């Protein structure tokens, strides 16, 4: 059960956390509905960066960790910026 299912209001502090961690359109959907996101949906909506089988998680984590040593590429910075803006990445506007 989540806050939307039981009618709790999302206060300003929690909304700020949500919008800083998710694309704005996704944060709006998450805050205003009781939707549960599957792995592929979470990827589509910018909640996660990758979806894979359990046996692939460690190899992927090590690959990501190696990439962190040099910092994000220009492409990764641009993707993150688009994701923070929300709707255009998701293919719709709220």
JSON list of C-alpha atoms in Angstrom, two decimals:
[
{"chain": "A", "resi": 1, "resn": "UNK", "atom": "CA", "xyz": [0.00, 0.00, 0.00]},
{"chain": "A", "resi": 2, "resn": "UNK", "atom": "CA", "xyz": [1.26, 3.49, -0.78]},
{"chain": "A", "resi": 3, "resn": "UNK", "atom": "CA", "xyz": [0.29, 7.04, 0.11]},
{"chain": "A", "resi": 4, "resn": "UNK", "atom": "CA", "xyz": [-2.00, 7.53, -2.91]},
{"chain": "A", "resi": 5, "resn": "UNK", "atom": "CA", "xyz": [-3.97, 4.38, -2.08]},
{"chain": "A", "resi": 6, "resn": "UNK", "atom": "CA", "xyz": [-4.80, 5.60, 1.42]},
{"chain": "A", "resi": 7, "resn": "UNK", "atom": "CA", "xyz": [-5.20, 9.29, 0.57]},
{"chain": "A", "resi": 8, "resn": "UNK", "atom": "CA", "xyz": [-2.21, 10.81, 2.37]},
{"chain": "A", "resi": 9, "resn": "UNK", "atom": "CA", "xyz": [-0.99, 14.16, 1.10]},
{"chain": "A", "resi": 10, "resn": "UNK", "atom": "CA", "xyz": [2.60, 14.42, -0.08]},
{"chain": "A", "resi": 11, "resn": "UNK", "atom": "CA", "xyz": [4.24, 17.26, 1.84]},
{"chain": "A", "resi": 12, "resn": "UNK", "atom": "CA", "xyz": [6.60, 19.76, 0.24]},
{"chain": "A", "resi": 13, "resn": "UNK", "atom": "CA", "xyz": [9.75, 18.14, 1.63]},
{"chain": "A", "resi": 14, "resn": "UNK", "atom": "CA", "xyz": [8.87, 14.69, 0.29]},
{"chain": "A", "resi": 15, "resn": "UNK", "atom": "CA", "xyz": [7.79, 16.15, -3.06]},
{"chain": "A", "resi": 16, "resn": "UNK", "atom": "CA", "xyz": [11.18, 17.86, -3.29]},
{"chain": "A", "resi": 17, "resn": "UNK", "atom": "CA", "xyz": [12.96, 14.55, -2.69]},
{"chain": "A", "resi": 18, "resn": "UNK", "atom": "CA", "xyz": [10.79, 12.81, -5.28]},
{"chain": "A", "resi": 19, "resn": "UNK", "atom": "CA", "xyz": [11.33, 15.45, -7.97]},
{"chain": "A", "resi": 20, "resn": "UNK", "atom": "CA", "xyz": [15.07, 15.54, -7.35]},
{"chain": "A", "resi": 21, "resn": "UNK", "atom": "CA", "xyz": [15.36, 11.79, -7.84]},
{"chain": "A", "resi": 22, "resn": "UNK", "atom": "CA", "xyz": [12.90, 11.19, -10.68]},
{"chain": "A", "resi": 23, "resn": "UNK", "atom": "CA", "xyz": [11.97, 12.90, -13.94]},
{"chain": "A", "resi": 24, "resn": "UNK", "atom": "CA", "xyz": [9.24, 15.42, -13.12]},
{"chain": "A", "resi": 25, "resn": "UNK", "atom": "CA", "xyz": [6.54, 13.67, -15.17]},
{"chain": "A", "resi": 26, "resn": "UNK", "atom": "CA", "xyz": [7.35, 10.37, -13.48]},
{"chain": "A", "resi": 27, "resn": "UNK", "atom": "CA", "xyz": [7.30, 12.00, -10.04]},
{"chain": "A", "resi": 28, "resn": "UNK", "atom": "CA", "xyz": [3.84, 13.39, -10.82]},
{"chain": "A", "resi": 29, "resn": "UNK", "atom": "CA", "xyz": [2.55, 9.98, -11.89]},
{"chain": "A", "resi": 30, "resn": "UNK", "atom": "CA", "xyz": [4.11, 8.28, -8.85]},
{"chain": "A", "resi": 31, "resn": "UNK", "atom": "CA", "xyz": [2.71, 10.86, -6.42]},
{"chain": "A", "resi": 32, "resn": "UNK", "atom": "CA", "xyz": [-0.80, 11.04, -7.83]},
{"chain": "A", "resi": 33, "resn": "UNK", "atom": "CA", "xyz": [-1.55, 7.38, -8.54]},
{"chain": "A", "resi": 34, "resn": "UNK", "atom": "CA", "xyz": [-1.17, 4.04, -6.85]},
{"chain": "A", "resi": 35, "resn": "UNK", "atom": "CA", "xyz": [0.66, 2.68, -9.87]},
{"chain": "A", "resi": 36, "resn": "UNK", "atom": "CA", "xyz": [3.29, 0.02, -9.30]},
{"chain": "A", "resi": 37, "resn": "UNK", "atom": "CA", "xyz": [6.08, 0.02, -11.87]},
{"chain": "A", "resi": 38, "resn": "UNK", "atom": "CA", "xyz": [7.40, -3.22, -13.36]},
{"chain": "A", "resi": 39, "resn": "UNK", "atom": "CA", "xyz": [11.10, -3.44, -14.21]},
{"chain": "A", "resi": 40, "resn": "UNK", "atom": "CA", "xyz": [10.60, -2.49, -17.88]},
{"chain": "A", "resi": 41, "resn": "UNK", "atom": "CA", "xyz": [8.19, 0.32, -16.92]},
{"chain": "A", "resi": 42, "resn": "UNK", "atom": "CA", "xyz": [10.64, 1.62, -14.31]},
{"chain": "A", "resi": 43, "resn": "UNK", "atom": "CA", "xyz": [13.29, 1.74, -17.04]},
{"chain": "A", "resi": 44, "resn": "UNK", "atom": "CA", "xyz": [10.94, 3.53, -19.45]},
{"chain": "A", "resi": 45, "resn": "UNK", "atom": "CA", "xyz": [9.91, 6.11, -16.85]},
{"chain": "A", "resi": 46, "resn": "UNK", "atom": "CA", "xyz": [13.47, 6.86, -15.73]},
{"chain": "A", "resi": 47, "resn": "UNK", "atom": "CA", "xyz": [13.22, 5.31, -12.26]},
{"chain": "A", "resi": 48, "resn": "UNK", "atom": "CA", "xyz": [16.06, 2.85, -12.91]},
{"chain": "A", "resi": 49, "resn": "UNK", "atom": "CA", "xyz": [18.97, 2.94, -15.34]},
{"chain": "A", "resi": 50, "resn": "UNK", "atom": "CA", "xyz": [18.98, -0.74, -16.30]},
{"chain": "A", "resi": 51, "resn": "UNK", "atom": "CA", "xyz": [16.92, -3.91, -16.05]},
{"chain": "A", "resi": 52, "resn": "UNK", "atom": "CA", "xyz": [18.55, -7.33, -16.12]},
{"chain": "A", "resi": 53, "resn": "UNK", "atom": "CA", "xyz": [18.42, -10.82, -14.75]},
{"chain": "A", "resi": 54, "resn": "UNK", "atom": "CA", "xyz": [19.72, -11.58, -11.29]},
{"chain": "A", "resi": 55, "resn": "UNK", "atom": "CA", "xyz": [22.74, -13.43, -12.68]},
{"chain": "A", "resi": 56, "resn": "UNK", "atom": "CA", "xyz": [23.87, -10.28, -14.55]},
{"chain": "A", "resi": 57, "resn": "UNK", "atom": "CA", "xyz": [23.64, -7.80, -11.66]},
{"chain": "A", "resi": 58, "resn": "UNK", "atom": "CA", "xyz": [27.16, -8.20, -10.24]},
{"chain": "A", "resi": 59, "resn": "UNK", "atom": "CA", "xyz": [28.87, -7.89, -13.65]},
{"chain": "A", "resi": 60, "resn": "UNK", "atom": "CA", "xyz": [26.81, -4.80, -14.44]},
{"chain": "A", "resi": 61, "resn": "UNK", "atom": "CA", "xyz": [27.55, -3.25, -11.03]},
{"chain": "A", "resi": 62, "resn": "UNK", "atom": "CA", "xyz": [31.28, -3.75, -11.57]},
{"chain": "A", "resi": 63, "resn": "UNK", "atom": "CA", "xyz": [31.03, -2.21, -15.04]},
{"chain": "A", "resi": 64, "resn": "UNK", "atom": "CA", "xyz": [29.19, 0.82, -13.63]},
{"chain": "A", "resi": 65, "resn": "UNK", "atom": "CA", "xyz": [31.74, 1.17, -10.81]},
{"chain": "A", "resi": 66, "resn": "UNK", "atom": "CA", "xyz": [34.61, 1.17, -13.31]},
{"chain": "A", "resi": 67, "resn": "UNK", "atom": "CA", "xyz": [32.86, 3.87, -15.30]},
{"chain": "A", "resi": 68, "resn": "UNK", "atom": "CA", "xyz": [32.45, 6.02, -12.18]},
{"chain": "A", "resi": 69, "resn": "UNK", "atom": "CA", "xyz": [36.20, 6.29, -11.80]},
{"chain": "A", "resi": 70, "resn": "UNK", "atom": "CA", "xyz": [36.41, 8.59, -14.81]},
{"chain": "A", "resi": 71, "resn": "UNK", "atom": "CA", "xyz": [33.12, 10.46, -14.25]},
{"chain": "A", "resi": 72, "resn": "UNK", "atom": "CA", "xyz": [30.15, 10.83, -16.59]},
{"chain": "A", "resi": 73, "resn": "UNK", "atom": "CA", "xyz": [30.61, 11.37, -20.32]},
{"chain": "A", "resi": 74, "resn": "UNK", "atom": "CA", "xyz": [29.06, 14.35, -22.11]},
{"chain": "A", "resi": 75, "resn": "UNK", "atom": "CA", "xyz": [26.38, 12.01, -23.47]},
{"chain": "A", "resi": 76, "resn": "UNK", "atom": "CA", "xyz": [25.56, 10.75, -19.97]},
{"chain": "A", "resi": 77, "resn": "UNK", "atom": "CA", "xyz": [25.32, 14.32, -18.67]},
{"chain": "A", "resi": 78, "resn": "UNK", "atom": "CA", "xyz": [22.94, 15.24, -21.52]},
{"chain": "A", "resi": 79, "resn": "UNK", "atom": "CA", "xyz": [20.79, 12.15, -20.88]},
{"chain": "A", "resi": 80, "resn": "UNK", "atom": "CA", "xyz": [20.58, 12.96, -17.17]},
{"chain": "A", "resi": 81, "resn": "UNK", "atom": "CA", "xyz": [19.59, 16.54, -17.95]},
{"chain": "A", "resi": 82, "resn": "UNK", "atom": "CA", "xyz": [16.80, 15.37, -20.29]},
{"chain": "A", "resi": 83, "resn": "UNK", "atom": "CA", "xyz": [15.64, 12.83, -17.69]},
{"chain": "A", "resi": 84, "resn": "UNK", "atom": "CA", "xyz": [15.39, 15.56, -15.03]},
{"chain": "A", "resi": 85, "resn": "UNK", "atom": "CA", "xyz": [13.17, 17.62, -17.34]},
{"chain": "A", "resi": 86, "resn": "UNK", "atom": "CA", "xyz": [10.81, 14.67, -17.63]},
{"chain": "A", "resi": 87, "resn": "UNK", "atom": "CA", "xyz": [8.03, 14.67, -20.18]},
{"chain": "A", "resi": 88, "resn": "UNK", "atom": "CA", "xyz": [10.05, 14.86, -23.39]},
{"chain": "A", "resi": 89, "resn": "UNK", "atom": "CA", "xyz": [11.96, 11.71, -22.46]},
{"chain": "A", "resi": 90, "resn": "UNK", "atom": "CA", "xyz": [8.77, 9.88, -21.64]},
{"chain": "A", "resi": 91, "resn": "UNK", "atom": "CA", "xyz": [7.02, 10.88, -24.84]},
{"chain": "A", "resi": 92, "resn": "UNK", "atom": "CA", "xyz": [4.22, 12.88, -23.27]},
{"chain": "A", "resi": 93, "resn": "UNK", "atom": "CA", "xyz": [3.56, 16.03, -21.33]},
{"chain": "A", "resi": 94, "resn": "UNK", "atom": "CA", "xyz": [1.45, 16.48, -18.23]}
]
